[in-house]
Amino acid sequence: FLLQDTKSSNGTFVNNQRLGKCNEESLPFEIFSGDVVQFGVDVTENNRKTTHNCIIIEVKLYHSDGNEALPRSPIDRSMGQIKDVDINTQTLYQLAQYIQEAMHREQMLEQKLDYLQGVIRDTQQASNEGWQAIIDEDRLLARINALEDQIRIYHTK
């Protein structure tokens, strides 16, 4: 028995696995007796605050001879829970490129940050040396003034 989603907007699910993407026709999917099939999802209308519920059923399938179809094997059930990730090679390559570019930008930012920290250290050191030079100059000028005063005192005597 096969089930196919024919471009529904709210999806068709078998054992909680969506058959296809939104508004795209899915491939035919084999279903077994005992599978849980869900048509759509709960939809709430905002303007009326009304909820339209999805339809969830456990299917019992019968062959034309009246015998019930076999249930899904336990191995198939566990494999159904491990859904293949639908990522193609181009998407993986693109993600790898984005990561590589981000790492490069981060490395460049770290280099710029290190450079700026060095500039700040050098500026602080130059500022401290400049203040020290001003203080030393003031001391020397005060000393020169004191010596000139002493010379004047000795000349007047």
C-alpha positions as MATLAB code, in Angstrom:
seq = 'FLLQDTKSSNGTFVNNQRLGKCNEESLPFEIFSGDVVQFGVDVTENNRKTTHNCIIIEVKLYHSDGNEALPRSPIDRSMGQIKDVDINTQTLYQLAQYIQEAMHREQMLEQKLDYLQGVIRDTQQASNEGWQAIIDEDRLLARINALEDQIRIYHTK';
ca = [
       0.000    0.000    0.000;
       1.354    3.405   -0.991;
       0.493    6.893    0.250;
       1.457   10.127   -1.502;
       1.101   13.779   -0.493;
      -0.139   15.697   -3.532;
       1.098   19.225   -2.780;
      -0.779   19.806    0.480;
       0.165   22.930    2.416;
      -0.199   21.381    5.884;
       1.513   18.076    5.183;
       0.887   14.365    5.362;
       2.730   12.395    8.039;
       3.376    8.688    8.573;
       4.586    7.773   12.062;
       5.376   11.475   12.673;
       7.566   11.718    9.555;
       6.445   14.272    6.945;
       6.197   12.765    3.478;
       7.251   15.835    1.510;
       7.968   19.531    1.608;
       5.201   22.132    1.786;
       3.296   22.520   -1.507;
       5.428   19.856   -3.204;
       4.298   16.435   -4.301;
       5.975   13.669   -2.304;
       7.203   10.364   -3.613;
       4.868    7.421   -2.993;
       5.544    6.067    0.512;
       4.824    2.488    1.562;
       2.529    2.193    4.556;
       1.759   -0.844    6.668;
      -1.038   -1.954    8.940;
      -0.625   -0.257   12.317;
       1.093    2.865   10.944;
      -0.160    6.187   12.300;
      -1.149    8.562    9.499;
      -1.759   12.264   10.081;
      -3.326   14.557    7.519;
      -2.445   18.217    8.080;
      -1.690   20.036   11.313;
      -3.922   21.924   13.734;
      -4.748   25.322   12.195;
      -6.117   28.229   14.255;
      -7.909   31.107   12.530;
      -6.921   34.352   14.210;
     -10.005   36.337   13.271;
     -12.499   33.736   14.539;
     -10.258   32.057   17.120;
     -11.390   28.755   15.650;
      -9.145   25.703   15.502;
      -9.392   23.175   12.671;
      -7.859   19.950   13.920;
      -5.726   17.610   11.890;
      -6.865   14.047   11.226;
      -4.843   11.303   12.916;
      -5.606    7.628   12.350;
      -4.019    4.253   12.881;
      -4.478    2.422    9.612;
      -5.628   -1.175    9.299;
      -4.944   -2.340    5.765;
      -6.586   -5.361    4.161;
      -5.713   -7.147    0.943;
      -8.421   -7.929   -1.592;
      -8.631  -11.480   -0.210;
      -9.706  -10.075    3.179;
      -6.443  -10.756    5.018;
      -4.919   -7.909    7.013;
      -1.673   -6.530    5.600;
       1.484   -7.108    7.599;
       2.573   -4.514   10.151;
       5.805   -2.595    9.698;
       8.803   -4.611   10.931;
      10.504   -3.368   14.129;
      13.657   -2.640   12.124;
      11.676   -0.455    9.685;
      10.085    1.382   12.639;
      13.466    2.207   14.181;
      14.905    3.201   10.809;
      11.907    5.473   10.223;
      12.855    7.385   13.342;
      16.339    7.986   11.977;
      15.388   10.379    9.207;
      17.985   11.148    6.568;
      19.014   14.782    6.610;
      18.149   16.389    3.291;
      21.307   18.423    2.783;
      23.026   18.264   -0.559;
      26.736   18.595   -1.231;
      26.438   22.172   -2.478;
      24.746   23.246    0.766;
      27.471   21.557    2.829;
      30.154   23.238    0.716;
      28.427   26.601    1.157;
      28.222   26.112    4.935;
      31.906   25.172    5.032;
      32.719   28.346    3.067;
      30.660   30.488    5.471;
      32.429   28.942    8.454;
      35.838   29.436    6.848;
      35.035   33.081    6.037;
      33.750   33.682    9.564;
      36.910   32.157   11.043;
      39.047   34.343    8.754;
      37.110   37.467    9.795;
      37.487   36.487   13.454;
      41.232   36.002   12.979;
      41.529   39.411   11.270;
      39.545   41.053   14.090;
      41.816   39.435   16.685;
      44.874   40.770   14.833;
      43.365   44.264   14.688;
      42.465   44.057   18.373;
      46.029   43.015   19.262;
      47.380   45.899   17.147;
      45.043   48.427   18.793;
      45.956   47.150   22.257;
      49.630   47.673   21.348;
      48.880   51.205   20.121;
      47.052   51.954   23.380;
      50.002   50.611   25.429;
      52.458   52.701   23.395;
      50.227   55.781   23.719;
      49.949   55.318   27.483;
      53.704   54.957   27.762;
      54.292   58.054   25.600;
      51.725   59.982   27.647;
      53.385   58.962   30.915;
      56.801   59.915   29.549;
      55.409   63.264   28.323;
      53.961   64.067   31.763;
      57.217   63.037   33.394;
      59.129   65.339   31.007;
      56.801   68.249   31.887;
      57.278   67.573   35.612;
      61.062   67.324   35.176;
      61.065   70.553   33.128;
      59.059   72.363   35.837;
      61.517   71.123   38.478;
      64.494   72.266   36.395;
      62.915   75.685   35.768;
      62.196   76.041   39.475;
      65.808   75.037   40.245;
      67.131   77.515   37.638;
      64.962   80.286   39.120;
      66.255   79.452   42.598;
      69.870   79.507   41.382;
      69.323   82.796   39.522;
      67.838   84.261   42.716;
      70.906   83.116   44.661;
      73.219   84.647   42.041;
      71.380   87.983   42.267;
      71.646   87.899   46.045;
      75.415   87.305   45.869;
      75.882   90.093   43.279;
      74.040   92.630   45.375;
      76.248   91.984   48.405;
];
